[in-house]
């Protein structure tokens, strides 16, 4: 939930670090800082606020001049956003940046205080700097690191510099992502690849309990005992352009517009001869026939993609599917075992709760399938089988294209599941797959109607609370539409199964409360319309998002967005419809003066509990 960077080379280190932090700002942005060697001294500049505040401070106080250093952009976990709580943290000969949570920091702080250490911040991270200094007595950085790591409990990605070694950067990780960039005569550490993509595409994934040293000789890797190890180098599939806005005002709008292409790419990668084919990733029809039950566990938007998948798999394959919030699943002692399939969905592949749920599922002997957007991420590497979605780099905190490629992949899985269990025949399999293949075009048609979505958003701009309602697939979509809106517009929004509203919550409906109704499921449209009439009768401002040609009694609907899905099966309608909800959320955020790419209190990848 924070971004860390480090650099050693011949470039202007301050520029490289600030550039990298800008690319990682989506990971946290309540404070920032850098520490750069100037000769044998370390100059640290840090401040509360976004990177713009940091740039102003650098202009005021002077930019550190050097070629080696570390940097950090923070999402506060311990201690409010403040100059003192900003990273980097220094103590004695050591300066560090940290992403993660040190769970035993209080007892370590107590011990270090007894050793005479004093603390300037309320953070858990500063304790790591002190502990490293405590073990640095022999002036051996690697020894200090291995001894310190033995005592840490929790999660960390650390960037570390030692004052006596002005041309070295160390890093270590456990539970939080850290990647090493390898250039010509220069090297980098970062929480995510975009931070150094403009300088090199060669990278190495640091795994849990591994250490790396950048120095003028190059890059060396060690295990947690300080024993040198060798690591595989990889080439990033993304290019610099994907890490930029390319003319769009926000990453979120760019990523919404990328959906037709990335959905097409993802569908093509999982389809052979017109039908879904997962044999390349090791998922066979025999396996699909053998599962008694399916669990889908994830967080946030990824979980809501799982709910769409639940409805599709149960409808077609007739196998029970339970969707579980990952942070619940991991602690609820779930009844899961060998004949079950546990699907974990994660854009980043690094979400701590989802990773922990996956680890639990494996312990219980279930077969595990990950649907991730970041190849080689922790979750991708941990699962038995992995579907790599091809949304490309998703930078905006609010997930859009990742959700779309998640449900596109999961629809294909649902089709194959049903075919493997002989719930549908080969012709139906081909027909459904062909229908799904048409969705990119339908998605584009909806994105082209962004003006109408902007108008709907303009009707919400002064709202402080609203509801989304729907039934079946429309309910699943309401959940995602509600999250998208509230997380970037800060309007309080709740999603409800339309039939459930009258069991209590309808008491909150009063004059002009907006109720956004998703009404696309023809087999239950009358029931949904009844619910619309119920809220309308109580003064609600009813917005209908429906299939083109849907009619409502006079006075039921205040605003209507009719979407042309062509011949698309109702089951597939969430895939294009979500784009309208994303655009409504995006414009609501803009109209309320927010930054949709960096909503308050949020971070792109929640790598702590
Ligand atoms: C999405 O808009 C949210 N920012 C958030 O709910 C996100 O989907 C969730 O944190 C899961 O992230 P993941 O897909 O990377 O695991």
JSON list of C-alpha atoms and ligand atoms in Angstrom, two decimals, residues 299-302 345-349 351 354 397-399 406 483-484 487 604 606, ligand 1:
[
{"chain": "A", "resi": 299, "resn": "UNK", "atom": "CA", "xyz": [-11.65, -8.63, -2.40]},
{"chain": "A", "resi": 300, "resn": "UNK", "atom": "CA", "xyz": [-13.53, -5.58, -3.64]},
{"chain": "A", "resi": 301, "resn": "UNK", "atom": "CA", "xyz": [-14.08, -5.37, -7.36]},
{"chain": "A", "resi": 302, "resn": "UNK", "atom": "CA", "xyz": [-12.43, -8.73, -7.92]},
{"chain": "A", "resi": 345, "resn": "UNK", "atom": "CA", "xyz": [-9.42, -13.43, -8.38]},
{"chain": "A", "resi": 346, "resn": "UNK", "atom": "CA", "xyz": [-6.94, -10.59, -8.11]},
{"chain": "A", "resi": 347, "resn": "UNK", "atom": "CA", "xyz": [-5.84, -7.85, -10.48]},
{"chain": "A", "resi": 348, "resn": "UNK", "atom": "CA", "xyz": [-2.54, -7.22, -8.70]},
{"chain": "A", "resi": 349, "resn": "UNK", "atom": "CA", "xyz": [-1.94, -10.78, -7.60]},
{"chain": "A", "resi": 351, "resn": "UNK", "atom": "CA", "xyz": [-3.62, -8.63, -2.20]},
{"chain": "A", "resi": 354, "resn": "UNK", "atom": "CA", "xyz": [-6.65, -12.99, -1.13]},
{"chain": "A", "resi": 397, "resn": "UNK", "atom": "CA", "xyz": [-6.92, 2.81, -8.13]},
{"chain": "A", "resi": 398, "resn": "UNK", "atom": "CA", "xyz": [-10.48, 2.14, -9.29]},
{"chain": "A", "resi": 399, "resn": "UNK", "atom": "CA", "xyz": [-10.34, -1.11, -11.19]},
{"chain": "A", "resi": 406, "resn": "UNK", "atom": "CA", "xyz": [-11.90, -11.05, -15.11]},
{"chain": "A", "resi": 483, "resn": "UNK", "atom": "CA", "xyz": [-18.31, 0.40, -5.25]},
{"chain": "A", "resi": 484, "resn": "UNK", "atom": "CA", "xyz": [-16.98, 2.21, -8.34]},
{"chain": "A", "resi": 487, "resn": "UNK", "atom": "CA", "xyz": [-14.73, 4.92, -3.98]},
{"chain": "A", "resi": 604, "resn": "UNK", "atom": "CA", "xyz": [-4.16, 0.30, -5.66]},
{"chain": "A", "resi": 606, "resn": "UNK", "atom": "CA", "xyz": [-3.74, -3.72, -0.53]},
{"chain": "B", "resi": 1, "resn": "LIG", "atom": "C1", "xyz": [-11.26, -1.69, -7.11]},
{"chain": "B", "resi": 1, "resn": "LIG", "atom": "O1", "xyz": [-11.90, -0.57, -7.71]},
{"chain": "B", "resi": 1, "resn": "LIG", "atom": "C2", "xyz": [-10.81, -1.40, -5.73]},
{"chain": "B", "resi": 1, "resn": "LIG", "atom": "N1", "xyz": [-9.80, -0.39, -5.80]},
{"chain": "B", "resi": 1, "resn": "LIG", "atom": "C3", "xyz": [-10.45, -2.58, -4.87]},
{"chain": "B", "resi": 1, "resn": "LIG", "atom": "O2", "xyz": [-11.69, -3.06, -4.40]},
{"chain": "B", "resi": 1, "resn": "LIG", "atom": "C4", "xyz": [-9.72, -3.78, -5.51]},
{"chain": "B", "resi": 1, "resn": "LIG", "atom": "O3", "xyz": [-10.56, -4.39, -6.45]},
{"chain": "B", "resi": 1, "resn": "LIG", "atom": "C5", "xyz": [-9.40, -4.79, -4.41]},
{"chain": "B", "resi": 1, "resn": "LIG", "atom": "O4", "xyz": [-8.51, -4.18, -3.50]},
{"chain": "B", "resi": 1, "resn": "LIG", "atom": "C6", "xyz": [-8.78, -6.09, -4.92]},
{"chain": "B", "resi": 1, "resn": "LIG", "atom": "O5", "xyz": [-7.56, -5.81, -5.54]},
{"chain": "B", "resi": 1, "resn": "LIG", "atom": "P1", "xyz": [-6.88, -6.99, -6.43]},
{"chain": "B", "resi": 1, "resn": "LIG", "atom": "O6", "xyz": [-7.83, -7.27, -7.57]},
{"chain": "B", "resi": 1, "resn": "LIG", "atom": "O7", "xyz": [-5.57, -6.43, -6.88]},
{"chain": "B", "resi": 1, "resn": "LIG", "atom": "O8", "xyz": [-6.72, -8.20, -5.54]}
]
